[in-house]
Amino acid sequence: MELHKSITLKHLLINQKKFIGIQFSTNKVIQALIDTLPDVSWSQEFAMFYVPNTTANLKLIYRTFQGVAWVNGNFFFSDKLINADNPILNLERYRSRKPKDGFKYCPEEYLLKLELKRYADNTVRNYVSCFEGFINYYYTIDPIALNEIDVRKYLQKLIQEGKSNSYINMAVNSIKFFYEIVHGMPNRFYAIERPRKERQLPEVISKEEVVLIMNIRIP
């Protein structure tokens, strides 16, 4: 299902107490759901509704709007490093590429988040490559407008091309990174199935090889 509604979470400090601010464009459906939240109030100063900043309320917000509106947490969640031991990235090699007709490069917001998270260079290379494959498959469509059906269609294409399970998993990770990390849409593609881990069968020798081995005389 494609979602057009969204809410944005903000940190609010009112009378030295922490709250979760909920910002959204006027919408009757969202307003009705906001009214169901416990201890919800309106801030004239910040022009948004808010609830006490608790783990229970945060989880409740995501449950309440799941399937109805995207929850944008970009302004709420801090940019935690994936691995502080990794060197600071320099992704100018991607930013300085010359434009190519009919090809979309990885958006700046994607590169910036990879830098902030300090992913390993090899992971960055794989994510950029996989995500560019995805957005160019839907070259004429804004990635934000794509839904789970579109993602499944693209993954089916990779399967038909004979891509390995590890490659397909990397593609899923790169796509989820865009929606869940870059644009703060947690679990937007929670129903996307991942391929099972590949199991390599042991090599089995042929009957002819068995006979040949048995007929070998040991001096």
XYZ file of N, CA, C and O in Angstrom:
876
model
N 0.843 -1.191 0.000
C 0.000 0.000 0.000
C 0.883 1.246 0.000
O 1.821 1.351 0.780
N 0.612 2.166 -0.861
C 1.402 3.389 -0.933
C 0.840 4.436 0.015
O -0.352 4.713 0.036
N 1.743 4.988 0.853
C 1.318 5.961 1.847
C 1.725 7.355 1.424
O 2.860 7.588 1.043
N 0.782 8.299 1.503
C 1.068 9.687 1.151
C 1.098 10.572 2.400
O 1.651 11.652 2.375
N 0.491 10.106 3.488
C 0.461 10.889 4.720
C 1.758 10.665 5.494
O 2.380 9.610 5.394
N 2.144 11.636 6.289
C 3.347 11.483 7.106
C 3.252 12.377 8.332
O 2.540 13.381 8.338
N 3.958 11.964 9.367
C 4.119 12.790 10.549
C 5.612 12.873 10.849
O 6.372 11.978 10.487
N 6.036 13.948 11.488
C 7.444 14.145 11.827
C 7.584 14.289 13.334
O 6.853 15.066 13.959
N 8.502 13.531 13.900
C 8.736 13.584 15.337
C 9.824 14.596 15.659
O 10.833 14.678 14.962
N 9.629 15.350 16.733
C 10.603 16.352 17.166
C 10.821 16.247 18.676
O 9.917 15.876 19.414
N 12.031 16.595 19.113
C 12.300 16.687 20.546
C 11.802 18.035 21.050
O 12.144 19.082 20.492
N 11.006 18.023 22.104
C 10.532 19.271 22.707
C 10.896 19.299 24.187
O 10.855 18.268 24.872
N 11.263 20.462 24.661
C 11.537 20.667 26.079
C 10.605 21.770 26.569
O 10.748 22.936 26.195
N 9.625 21.384 27.393
C 8.617 22.321 27.881
C 8.618 22.268 29.401
O 8.424 21.206 29.997
N 8.879 23.421 30.017
C 8.967 23.491 31.480
C 9.951 22.456 32.028
O 9.705 21.771 33.031
N 11.093 22.364 31.337
C 12.185 21.463 31.727
C 11.805 19.985 31.687
O 12.488 19.145 32.284
N 10.753 19.660 30.960
C 10.351 18.262 30.794
C 10.426 17.891 29.307
O 10.134 18.717 28.443
N 10.822 16.650 29.046
C 11.004 16.194 27.673
C 9.704 15.642 27.098
O 8.997 14.867 27.758
N 9.429 16.027 25.851
C 8.232 15.557 25.159
C 8.567 15.153 23.729
O 9.599 15.551 23.178
N 7.657 14.371 23.156
C 7.761 14.004 21.741
C 6.805 14.901 20.967
O 5.587 14.809 21.136
N 7.350 15.779 20.140
C 6.518 16.626 19.305
C 6.079 15.883 18.058
O 6.847 15.107 17.490
N 4.838 16.107 17.653
C 4.290 15.428 16.466
C 3.804 16.487 15.488
O 2.816 17.175 15.733
N 4.500 16.588 14.383
C 4.219 17.630 13.393
C 3.634 16.992 12.136
O 4.129 15.967 11.662
N 2.595 17.605 11.574
C 1.993 17.054 10.357
C 1.143 18.112 9.675
O 0.726 19.098 10.293
N 0.915 17.907 8.399
C 0.011 18.784 7.653
C -1.426 18.429 8.024
O -1.727 17.274 8.335
N -2.292 19.415 7.991
C -3.686 19.207 8.397
C -4.315 18.021 7.674
O -4.305 17.942 6.440
N -4.805 17.068 8.457
C -5.413 15.869 7.905
C -6.357 15.274 8.950
O -5.960 15.063 10.101
N -7.594 15.017 8.574
C -8.599 14.548 9.523
C -8.266 13.167 10.081
O -8.493 12.893 11.267
N -7.723 12.296 9.238
C -7.396 10.942 9.695
C -6.281 10.983 10.731
O -6.368 10.362 11.793
N -5.213 11.729 10.420
C -4.104 11.842 11.365
C -4.560 12.504 12.655
O -4.209 12.082 13.756
N -5.369 13.553 12.540
C -5.865 14.255 13.727
C -6.669 13.317 14.620
O -6.546 13.341 15.848
N -7.490 12.473 14.002
C -8.303 11.536 14.776
C -7.421 10.556 15.535
O -7.711 10.199 16.689
N -6.321 10.119 14.912
C -5.407 9.194 15.578
C -4.601 9.896 16.667
O -4.335 9.311 17.722
N -4.228 11.143 16.408
C -3.530 11.932 17.429
C -4.376 12.026 18.696
O -3.885 11.923 19.825
N -5.665 12.236 18.522
C -6.581 12.389 19.660
C -6.673 11.125 20.515
O -7.117 11.182 21.667
N -6.284 9.976 19.951
C -6.348 8.718 20.717
C -5.120 8.522 21.604
O -5.120 7.637 22.464
N -4.062 9.316 21.385
C -2.834 9.153 22.167
C -3.045 9.643 23.600
O -3.732 10.641 23.830
N -2.460 8.960 24.572
C -2.644 9.368 25.980
C -1.878 10.646 26.311
O -0.759 10.860 25.830
N -2.476 11.497 27.094
C -1.838 12.731 27.584
C -1.330 13.623 26.454
O -0.301 14.292 26.597
N -2.045 13.653 25.348
C -1.616 14.496 24.226
C -2.046 15.942 24.476
O -3.126 16.203 25.008
N -1.159 16.878 24.120
C -1.443 18.303 24.307
C -1.003 19.081 23.075
O -0.275 18.561 22.223
N -1.461 20.320 22.997
C -1.099 21.195 21.884
C -0.193 22.316 22.380
O -0.452 22.933 23.414
N 0.902 22.564 21.655
C 1.818 23.645 21.997
C 1.631 24.788 21.017
O 1.891 24.636 19.819
N 1.154 25.919 21.525
C 0.988 27.088 20.674
C 2.346 27.628 20.249
O 2.531 28.088 19.122
N 3.324 27.512 21.127
C 4.671 28.015 20.838
C 5.334 27.265 19.697
O 5.932 27.867 18.800
N 5.204 25.940 19.712
C 5.858 25.129 18.694
C 4.909 24.713 17.568
O 5.331 24.101 16.591
N 3.641 25.029 17.715
C 2.625 24.720 16.699
C 2.594 23.237 16.354
O 2.609 22.845 15.186
N 2.542 22.419 17.397
C 2.436 20.977 17.170
C 1.904 20.297 18.425
O 1.968 20.860 19.529
N 1.372 19.090 18.246
C 0.930 18.298 19.385
C 2.141 17.619 20.015
O 3.178 17.441 19.384
N 1.992 17.201 21.263
C 3.105 16.522 21.912
C 2.589 15.593 23.001
O 1.481 15.768 23.534
N 3.409 14.579 23.300
C 3.109 13.627 24.366
C 4.384 13.446 25.191
O 5.483 13.742 24.707
N 4.284 12.962 26.418
C 5.479 12.733 27.225
C 6.474 11.819 26.509
O 6.085 10.852 25.839
N 7.754 12.149 26.641
C 8.804 11.386 25.963
C 9.119 10.127 26.760
O 9.978 10.117 27.646
N 8.406 9.060 26.416
C 8.643 7.761 27.046
C 8.771 6.713 25.956
O 8.264 6.888 24.834
N 9.433 5.613 26.278
C 9.576 4.522 25.311
C 8.220 3.973 24.918
O 7.970 3.656 23.752
N 7.318 3.870 25.905
C 5.977 3.349 25.631
C 5.234 4.240 24.634
O 4.576 3.748 23.706
N 5.332 5.554 24.798
C 4.649 6.472 23.888
C 5.256 6.429 22.492
O 4.538 6.528 21.485
N 6.584 6.295 22.426
C 7.236 6.228 21.122
C 6.781 4.995 20.358
O 6.453 5.059 19.167
N 6.732 3.860 21.047
C 6.265 2.629 20.409
C 4.795 2.757 20.008
O 4.389 2.270 18.944
N 4.012 3.403 20.868
C 2.588 3.572 20.581
C 2.370 4.425 19.333
O 1.475 4.136 18.522
N 3.183 5.452 19.159
C 3.059 6.302 17.969
C 3.281 5.484 16.703
O 2.515 5.593 15.737
N 4.325 4.652 16.704
C 4.596 3.832 15.522
C 3.481 2.829 15.264
O 3.078 2.601 14.115
N 2.946 2.235 16.344
C 1.847 1.280 16.160
C 0.600 1.982 15.653
O -0.114 1.467 14.777
N 0.324 3.159 16.180
C -0.887 3.894 15.815
C -0.900 4.281 14.340
O -1.943 4.207 13.680
N 0.262 4.671 13.819
C 0.301 5.175 12.443
C 0.799 4.156 11.423
O 0.898 4.473 10.235
N 1.099 2.951 11.890
C 1.545 1.920 10.954
C 0.455 1.637 9.921
O -0.692 1.385 10.253
N 0.830 1.699 8.649
C -0.127 1.467 7.575
C -0.983 2.667 7.235
O -1.770 2.612 6.287
N -0.839 3.753 8.006
C -1.638 4.960 7.765
C -0.755 6.115 7.301
O -1.079 6.820 6.351
N 0.365 6.295 7.981
C 1.253 7.419 7.644
C 2.696 7.034 7.948
O 2.963 6.223 8.841
N 3.609 7.607 7.214
C 5.031 7.407 7.481
C 5.413 8.213 8.711
O 5.003 9.368 8.873
N 6.209 7.623 9.551
C 6.714 8.322 10.726
C 8.153 8.737 10.449
O 9.042 7.904 10.371
N 8.365 10.029 10.271
C 9.693 10.562 9.957
C 10.434 10.859 11.260
O 10.084 11.785 11.987
N 11.465 10.068 11.547
C 12.219 10.251 12.781
C 13.571 10.890 12.592
O 14.406 10.853 13.501
N 13.811 11.487 11.404
C 15.121 12.085 11.122
C 15.539 13.114 12.155
O 16.712 13.226 12.504
N 14.575 13.900 12.647
C 14.893 14.967 13.585
C 14.876 14.482 15.033
O 15.298 15.204 15.932
N 14.403 13.277 15.243
C 14.237 12.771 16.597
C 15.377 11.870 17.037
O 15.853 11.955 18.168
N 15.795 10.973 16.139
C 16.843 10.025 16.486
C 18.210 10.592 16.147
O 18.407 11.161 15.079
N 19.133 10.447 17.051
C 20.493 10.942 16.802
C 21.201 10.044 15.813
O 20.877 8.865 15.675
N 22.190 10.617 15.106
C 22.967 9.848 14.135
C 24.078 9.095 14.855
O 25.188 9.604 15.028
N 23.767 7.900 15.275
C 24.753 7.091 15.970
C 25.705 6.438 14.962
O 25.288 5.987 13.906
N 26.974 6.363 15.334
C 27.955 5.727 14.464
C 27.730 4.221 14.455
O 27.425 3.623 15.481
N 27.904 3.614 13.282
C 27.846 2.167 13.199
C 29.107 1.574 13.819
O 29.075 0.622 14.565
N 30.239 2.162 13.499
C 31.510 1.702 14.046
C 32.445 2.890 14.166
O 32.980 3.376 13.169
N 32.643 3.347 15.389
C 33.479 4.525 15.613
C 34.930 4.279 15.242
O 35.700 5.224 15.060
N 35.317 2.999 15.145
C 36.707 2.670 14.801
C 36.979 2.793 13.305
O 38.132 2.796 12.885
N 35.916 2.830 12.510
C 36.117 2.976 11.071
C 36.639 4.375 10.756
O 36.252 5.339 11.416
N 37.502 4.509 9.759
C 38.015 5.840 9.398
C 36.907 6.724 8.853
O 35.893 6.228 8.336
N 37.094 8.030 8.988
C 36.122 8.975 8.435
C 36.102 8.823 6.922
O 37.147 8.776 6.273
N 34.905 8.724 6.364
C 34.773 8.483 4.930
C 34.931 9.760 4.114
O 34.583 10.846 4.571
N 35.441 9.581 2.915
C 35.486 10.666 1.941
C 34.844 10.140 0.666
O 35.433 9.341 -0.059
N 33.609 10.554 0.449
C 32.844 10.016 -0.680
C 32.840 10.954 -1.888
O 31.925 10.911 -2.708
N 33.860 11.782 -1.994
C 33.947 12.704 -3.132
C 34.045 11.967 -4.456
O 33.685 12.507 -5.501
N 34.538 10.736 -4.417
C 34.643 9.962 -5.661
C 33.268 9.705 -6.270
O 33.141 9.523 -7.487
N 32.243 9.684 -5.425
C 30.877 9.524 -5.928
C 30.280 10.875 -6.324
O 29.573 10.976 -7.330
N 30.569 11.882 -5.538
C 30.004 13.203 -5.801
C 30.606 13.850 -7.052
O 29.955 14.666 -7.704
N 31.831 13.506 -7.377
C 32.522 14.161 -8.493
C 32.341 13.442 -9.827
O 32.936 13.837 -10.826
N 31.517 12.397 -9.840
C 31.294 11.691 -11.104
C 30.580 12.577 -12.122
O 29.699 13.351 -11.756
N 30.978 12.452 -13.374
C 30.362 13.249 -14.428
C 28.951 12.728 -14.709
O 28.723 11.508 -14.712
N 27.987 13.611 -14.924
C 26.615 13.171 -15.214
C 26.561 12.272 -16.443
O 27.317 12.468 -17.401
N 25.687 11.282 -16.410
C 25.488 10.385 -17.542
C 24.013 10.424 -17.939
O 23.130 10.318 -17.084
N 23.778 10.576 -19.231
C 22.404 10.608 -19.728
C 21.694 9.294 -19.401
O 22.245 8.202 -19.603
N 20.493 9.410 -18.882
C 19.693 8.226 -18.607
C 20.145 7.431 -17.399
O 19.764 6.261 -17.243
N 20.947 8.051 -16.527
C 21.415 7.334 -15.332
C 21.360 8.265 -14.130
O 21.846 9.395 -14.184
N 20.755 7.771 -13.041
C 20.660 8.549 -11.808
C 21.712 8.056 -10.821
O 21.830 6.858 -10.569
N 22.456 8.993 -10.269
C 23.438 8.659 -9.252
C 22.783 8.630 -7.875
O 21.703 9.186 -7.655
N 23.450 7.993 -6.936
C 22.995 7.936 -5.556
C 22.810 9.358 -5.026
O 23.709 10.191 -5.172
N 21.642 9.685 -4.429
C 21.388 11.062 -3.978
C 22.336 11.491 -2.863
O 22.829 10.678 -2.085
N 22.578 12.772 -2.784
C 23.489 13.337 -1.795
C 23.078 12.978 -0.366
O 23.926 12.688 0.490
N 21.780 12.979 -0.089
C 21.307 12.664 1.254
C 21.710 11.254 1.673
O 21.965 10.980 2.858
N 21.773 10.349 0.693
C 22.170 8.959 0.946
C 23.656 8.907 1.303
O 24.058 8.271 2.281
N 24.471 9.601 0.509
C 25.912 9.632 0.746
C 26.226 10.274 2.097
O 27.099 9.799 2.838
N 25.520 11.348 2.395
C 25.764 12.057 3.643
C 25.475 11.162 4.852
O 26.228 11.143 5.823
N 24.401 10.397 4.787
C 24.053 9.524 5.907
C 25.078 8.406 6.050
O 25.412 8.007 7.177
N 25.603 7.897 4.934
C 26.657 6.880 4.993
C 27.896 7.445 5.686
O 28.556 6.750 6.466
N 28.200 8.705 5.401
C 29.347 9.356 6.037
C 29.108 9.521 7.538
O 29.988 9.237 8.359
N 27.921 9.978 7.897
C 27.605 10.213 9.302
C 27.622 8.914 10.111
O 28.055 8.901 11.271
N 27.155 7.841 9.498
C 27.104 6.548 10.176
C 28.467 5.859 10.177
O 28.671 4.881 10.887
N 29.379 6.354 9.331
C 30.741 5.824 9.218
C 30.740 4.325 8.902
O 31.385 3.516 9.583
N 30.024 3.980 7.842
C 30.035 2.605 7.368
C 31.409 2.263 6.803
O 32.170 3.149 6.402
N 31.739 0.979 6.752
C 32.995 0.533 6.165
C 32.986 0.852 4.675
O 31.937 0.827 4.023
N 34.169 1.128 4.123
C 34.266 1.529 2.723
C 33.694 0.469 1.789
O 33.029 0.793 0.801
N 33.927 -0.805 2.074
C 33.413 -1.870 1.227
C 31.890 -1.912 1.255
O 31.241 -2.120 0.224
N 31.305 -1.677 2.440
C 29.849 -1.634 2.558
C 29.282 -0.458 1.782
O 28.253 -0.592 1.101
N 29.952 0.685 1.861
C 29.514 1.869 1.119
C 29.501 1.580 -0.375
O 28.533 1.896 -1.076
N 30.565 0.976 -0.859
C 30.657 0.669 -2.286
C 29.501 -0.236 -2.722
O 28.876 -0.018 -3.775
N 29.203 -1.260 -1.920
C 28.126 -2.185 -2.262
C 26.755 -1.515 -2.177
O 25.887 -1.731 -3.032
N 26.542 -0.711 -1.134
C 25.258 -0.034 -0.964
C 24.992 0.925 -2.128
O 23.881 0.955 -2.678
N 25.992 1.734 -2.471
C 25.822 2.710 -3.551
C 25.515 1.991 -4.866
O 24.595 2.364 -5.599
N 26.277 0.941 -5.153
C 26.076 0.201 -6.402
C 24.691 -0.432 -6.462
O 23.982 -0.318 -7.467
N 24.293 -1.086 -5.373
C 22.995 -1.759 -5.348
C 21.844 -0.760 -5.414
O 20.856 -0.984 -6.132
N 21.964 0.337 -4.670
C 20.863 1.297 -4.654
C 20.737 2.009 -5.997
O 19.620 2.298 -6.445
N 21.845 2.289 -6.653
C 21.775 2.897 -7.980
C 21.134 1.956 -8.981
O 20.416 2.399 -9.894
N 21.368 0.647 -8.818
C 20.684 -0.314 -9.676
C 19.185 -0.239 -9.489
O 18.410 -0.299 -10.457
N 18.756 -0.074 -8.238
C 17.332 0.001 -7.919
C 16.683 1.264 -8.473
O 15.647 1.206 -9.146
N 17.275 2.436 -8.200
C 16.637 3.692 -8.625
C 16.678 3.857 -10.143
O 15.834 4.564 -10.706
N 17.620 3.214 -10.798
C 17.662 3.326 -12.254
C 16.723 2.340 -12.933
O 16.340 2.542 -14.079
N 16.338 1.286 -12.216
C 15.305 0.396 -12.733
C 13.984 1.157 -12.815
O 13.171 0.926 -13.702
N 13.794 2.084 -11.870
C 12.625 2.962 -11.859
C 13.085 4.392 -12.150
O 12.798 5.315 -11.373
N 13.773 4.550 -13.241
C 14.444 5.818 -13.553
C 13.507 7.018 -13.543
O 13.868 8.097 -13.068
N 12.300 6.864 -14.035
C 11.386 8.000 -14.187
C 10.525 8.246 -12.945
O 9.687 9.150 -12.946
N 10.733 7.454 -11.877
C 9.877 7.557 -10.694
C 10.710 8.006 -9.494
O 11.813 7.521 -9.272
N 10.163 8.936 -8.727
C 10.804 9.355 -7.483
C 10.794 8.166 -6.526
O 9.738 7.570 -6.271
N 11.959 7.764 -5.968
C 12.003 6.599 -5.071
C 11.023 6.684 -3.906
O 10.510 5.658 -3.450
N 10.722 7.888 -3.428
C 9.790 8.041 -2.318
C 8.392 7.546 -2.700
O 7.610 7.125 -1.851
N 8.080 7.592 -3.986
C 6.746 7.181 -4.444
C 6.629 5.670 -4.633
O 5.536 5.170 -4.900
N 7.721 4.937 -4.492
C 7.686 3.487 -4.698
C 7.144 2.787 -3.460
O 7.234 3.298 -2.347
N 6.596 1.596 -3.663
C 6.034 0.844 -2.545
C 6.589 -0.578 -2.525
O 7.475 -0.929 -3.306
N 6.041 -1.411 -1.628
C 6.550 -2.768 -1.461
C 6.416 -3.601 -2.726
O 7.278 -4.423 -3.028
N 5.329 -3.394 -3.474
C 5.133 -4.145 -4.720
C 6.242 -3.821 -5.712
O 6.775 -4.711 -6.388
N 6.630 -2.547 -5.782
C 7.710 -2.139 -6.681
C 9.031 -2.779 -6.272
O 9.811 -3.213 -7.122
N 9.282 -2.832 -4.968
C 10.526 -3.441 -4.487
C 10.546 -4.928 -4.810
O 11.554 -5.467 -5.276
N 9.431 -5.612 -4.580
C 9.367 -7.038 -4.896
C 9.591 -7.293 -6.386
O 10.255 -8.266 -6.768
N 9.041 -6.440 -7.209
C 9.222 -6.585 -8.642
C 10.695 -6.471 -9.016
O 11.203 -7.238 -9.853
N 11.391 -5.538 -8.385
C 12.811 -5.370 -8.667
C 13.613 -6.574 -8.171
O 14.507 -7.067 -8.867
N 13.289 -7.065 -6.979
C 13.990 -8.233 -6.448
C 13.735 -9.465 -7.313
O 14.630 -10.298 -7.512
N 12.516 -9.582 -7.850
C 12.203 -10.689 -8.752
C 13.065 -10.614 -9.997
O 13.532 -11.637 -10.513
N 13.323 -9.405 -10.480
C 14.199 -9.211 -11.634
C 15.609 -9.718 -11.320
O 16.239 -10.398 -12.147
N 16.097 -9.408 -10.131
C 17.441 -9.862 -9.746
C 17.510 -11.385 -9.692
O 18.502 -11.990 -10.112
N 16.445 -11.992 -9.169
C 16.390 -13.454 -9.094
C 16.412 -14.057 -10.493
O 17.136 -15.024 -10.766
N 15.621 -13.473 -11.402
C 15.575 -13.975 -12.782
C 16.903 -13.807 -13.502
O 17.228 -14.575 -14.417
N 17.683 -12.828 -13.072
C 19.006 -12.607 -13.653
C 20.061 -13.542 -13.064
O 21.212 -13.534 -13.498
N 19.659 -14.335 -12.072
C 20.569 -15.295 -11.475
C 21.494 -14.712 -10.424
O 22.538 -15.297 -10.114
N 21.112 -13.553 -9.839
C 21.940 -12.949 -8.804
C 21.949 -13.854 -7.564
O 20.974 -14.532 -7.250
N 23.069 -13.865 -6.864
C 23.203 -14.700 -5.667
C 22.338 -14.164 -4.534
O 21.930 -12.989 -4.530
N 22.066 -15.040 -3.564
C 21.282 -14.614 -2.402
C 21.985 -13.505 -1.634
O 21.334 -12.598 -1.101
N 23.309 -13.575 -1.550
C 24.052 -12.541 -0.828
C 23.909 -11.195 -1.531
O 23.797 -10.152 -0.875
N 23.887 -11.206 -2.864
C 23.713 -9.959 -3.611
C 22.317 -9.391 -3.375
O 22.149 -8.182 -3.159
N 21.312 -10.269 -3.410
C 19.932 -9.820 -3.221
C 19.749 -9.269 -1.809
O 19.076 -8.254 -1.600
N 20.366 -9.913 -0.820
C 20.295 -9.402 0.551
C 20.943 -8.031 0.659
O 20.440 -7.151 1.367
N 22.052 -7.836 -0.050
C 22.715 -6.543 -0.040
C 21.813 -5.491 -0.690
O 21.743 -4.340 -0.221
N 21.116 -5.871 -1.758
C 20.190 -4.951 -2.419
C 19.069 -4.548 -1.469
O 18.696 -3.368 -1.384
N 18.529 -5.518 -0.727
C 17.476 -5.226 0.247
C 17.999 -4.255 1.298
O 17.328 -3.272 1.661
N 19.212 -4.504 1.796
C 19.796 -3.627 2.815
C 19.970 -2.202 2.304
O 19.708 -1.236 3.019
N 20.423 -2.080 1.056
C 20.659 -0.747 0.493
C 19.354 0.014 0.313
O 19.299 1.237 0.489
N 18.285 -0.695 -0.044
C 16.975 -0.066 -0.234
C 16.384 0.330 1.115
O 15.856 1.435 1.286
N 16.478 -0.564 2.103
C 15.961 -0.266 3.434
C 16.720 0.901 4.057
O 16.132 1.703 4.793
N 18.005 1.011 3.765
C 18.809 2.119 4.290
C 18.236 3.453 3.816
O 18.154 4.408 4.587
N 17.828 3.515 2.572
C 17.282 4.756 2.017
C 15.992 5.154 2.722
O 15.819 6.305 3.136
N 15.080 4.197 2.858
C 13.773 4.531 3.422
C 13.803 4.633 4.947
O 13.197 5.542 5.520
N 14.496 3.725 5.602
C 14.425 3.668 7.063
C 15.451 4.563 7.746
O 15.161 5.134 8.804
N 16.649 4.692 7.170
C 17.702 5.477 7.809
C 17.752 6.899 7.247
O 17.747 7.879 7.994
N 17.780 7.016 5.922
C 17.886 8.344 5.312
C 16.599 9.141 5.517
O 16.636 10.323 5.858
N 15.436 8.479 5.314
C 14.168 9.209 5.378
C 13.334 8.885 6.612
O 12.197 9.337 6.720
N 13.898 8.129 7.535
C 13.203 7.900 8.804
C 11.844 7.264 8.667
O 10.887 7.690 9.312
N 11.725 6.249 7.826
C 10.450 5.557 7.649
C 10.589 4.120 8.161
O 10.647 3.175 7.374
N 10.718 3.915 9.470
C 10.937 2.575 10.004
C 9.863 1.593 9.582
O 8.677 1.905 9.577
N 10.303 0.387 9.207
C 9.399 -0.719 8.864
C 8.489 -0.435 7.679
O 7.452 -1.051 7.525
N 8.888 0.508 6.822
C 8.045 0.748 5.657
C 7.974 -0.518 4.795
O 6.938 -0.826 4.211
N 9.082 -1.241 4.728
C 9.123 -2.450 3.907
C 9.321 -3.687 4.779
O 10.099 -4.570 4.461
N 8.600 -3.728 5.896
C 8.760 -4.822 6.839
C 8.337 -6.162 6.252
O 8.743 -7.213 6.738
N 7.503 -6.158 5.205
C 6.993 -7.412 4.655
C 7.827 -7.945 3.492
O 7.467 -8.927 2.879
N 8.956 -7.287 3.202
C 9.806 -7.755 2.113
C 10.539 -9.012 2.561
O 11.253 -9.007 3.561
N 10.363 -10.111 1.823
C 10.993 -11.364 2.189
C 12.440 -11.390 1.705
O 12.748 -10.969 0.599
N 13.310 -11.890 2.555
C 14.709 -12.052 2.181
C 14.932 -13.480 1.693
O 14.286 -14.414 2.171
N 15.867 -13.680 0.757
C 16.158 -15.044 0.302
C 16.812 -15.845 1.411
O 17.505 -15.287 2.272
N 16.571 -17.132 1.418
C 17.186 -17.985 2.419
C 18.683 -18.113 2.151
O 19.143 -17.977 1.016
N 19.426 -18.389 3.206
C 20.865 -18.539 3.075
C 21.181 -19.721 2.184
O 20.598 -20.804 2.313
N 22.079 -19.509 1.264
C 22.443 -20.560 0.323
C 23.182 -21.683 1.037
O 24.055 -21.441 1.871
N 22.819 -22.904 0.678
C 23.527 -24.066 1.215
C 24.171 -24.815 0.055
O 23.495 -25.241 -0.869
N 25.463 -24.949 0.138
C 26.175 -25.636 -0.927
C 26.181 -27.133 -0.638
O 26.542 -27.573 0.452
N 25.774 -27.902 -1.639
C 25.765 -29.346 -1.498
C 27.190 -29.883 -1.604
O 28.007 -29.349 -2.354
N 27.513 -30.941 -0.856
C 28.861 -31.515 -0.968
C 29.065 -32.119 -2.345
O 28.112 -32.589 -2.987
N 30.292 -32.105 -2.807
C 30.586 -32.692 -4.111
C 30.480 -34.208 -4.012
O 30.976 -34.830 -3.068
N 29.799 -34.804 -4.967
C 29.599 -36.249 -4.999
C 30.263 -36.801 -6.256
O 30.018 -36.312 -7.359
N 31.115 -37.795 -6.083
C 31.796 -38.358 -7.254
C 30.859 -39.304 -7.985
O 29.924 -39.876 -7.408
N 31.101 -39.500 -9.250
C 30.243 -40.336 -10.092
C 30.531 -41.818 -9.863
O 31.546 -42.192 -9.259
N 29.610 -42.678 -10.378
C 29.804 -44.127 -10.257
C 31.081 -44.561 -10.970
O 31.811 -45.438 -10.503
N 31.335 -43.956 -12.129
C 32.517 -44.309 -12.899
C 33.789 -44.024 -12.118
O 34.760 -44.794 -12.150
N 33.780 -42.877 -11.382
C 34.957 -42.521 -10.592
C 35.153 -43.496 -9.435
O 36.294 -43.832 -9.075
N 34.030 -43.976 -8.850
C 34.114 -44.950 -7.757
C 34.731 -46.250 -8.265
O 35.621 -46.846 -7.635
N 34.245 -46.719 -9.421
C 34.769 -47.960 -10.006
C 36.251 -47.815 -10.309
O 37.054 -48.729 -10.071
N 36.627 -46.651 -10.867
C 38.019 -46.421 -11.224
C 38.911 -46.477 -9.979
O 39.978 -47.064 -9.986
N 38.441 -45.867 -8.872
C 39.211 -45.864 -7.644
C 39.358 -47.289 -7.107
O 40.436 -47.705 -6.648
N 38.269 -48.085 -7.167
C 38.296 -49.447 -6.639
C 39.206 -50.352 -7.468
O 39.747 -51.336 -6.968
N 39.369 -50.034 -8.729
C 40.186 -50.879 -9.615
C 41.662 -50.522 -9.577
O 42.494 -51.198 -10.184
N 41.981 -49.430 -8.872
C 43.387 -49.029 -8.775
C 44.130 -50.005 -7.854
O 43.694 -50.238 -6.720
N 45.159 -50.603 -8.350
C 45.946 -51.542 -7.550
C 47.012 -50.782 -6.763
O 47.771 -50.014 -7.339
N 47.049 -51.062 -5.498
C 48.046 -50.430 -4.649
C 49.288 -51.318 -4.648
O 49.216 -52.492 -4.285
N 50.431 -50.811 -5.071
C 51.652 -51.661 -5.134
C 52.126 -52.088 -3.758
O 51.856 -51.444 -2.776
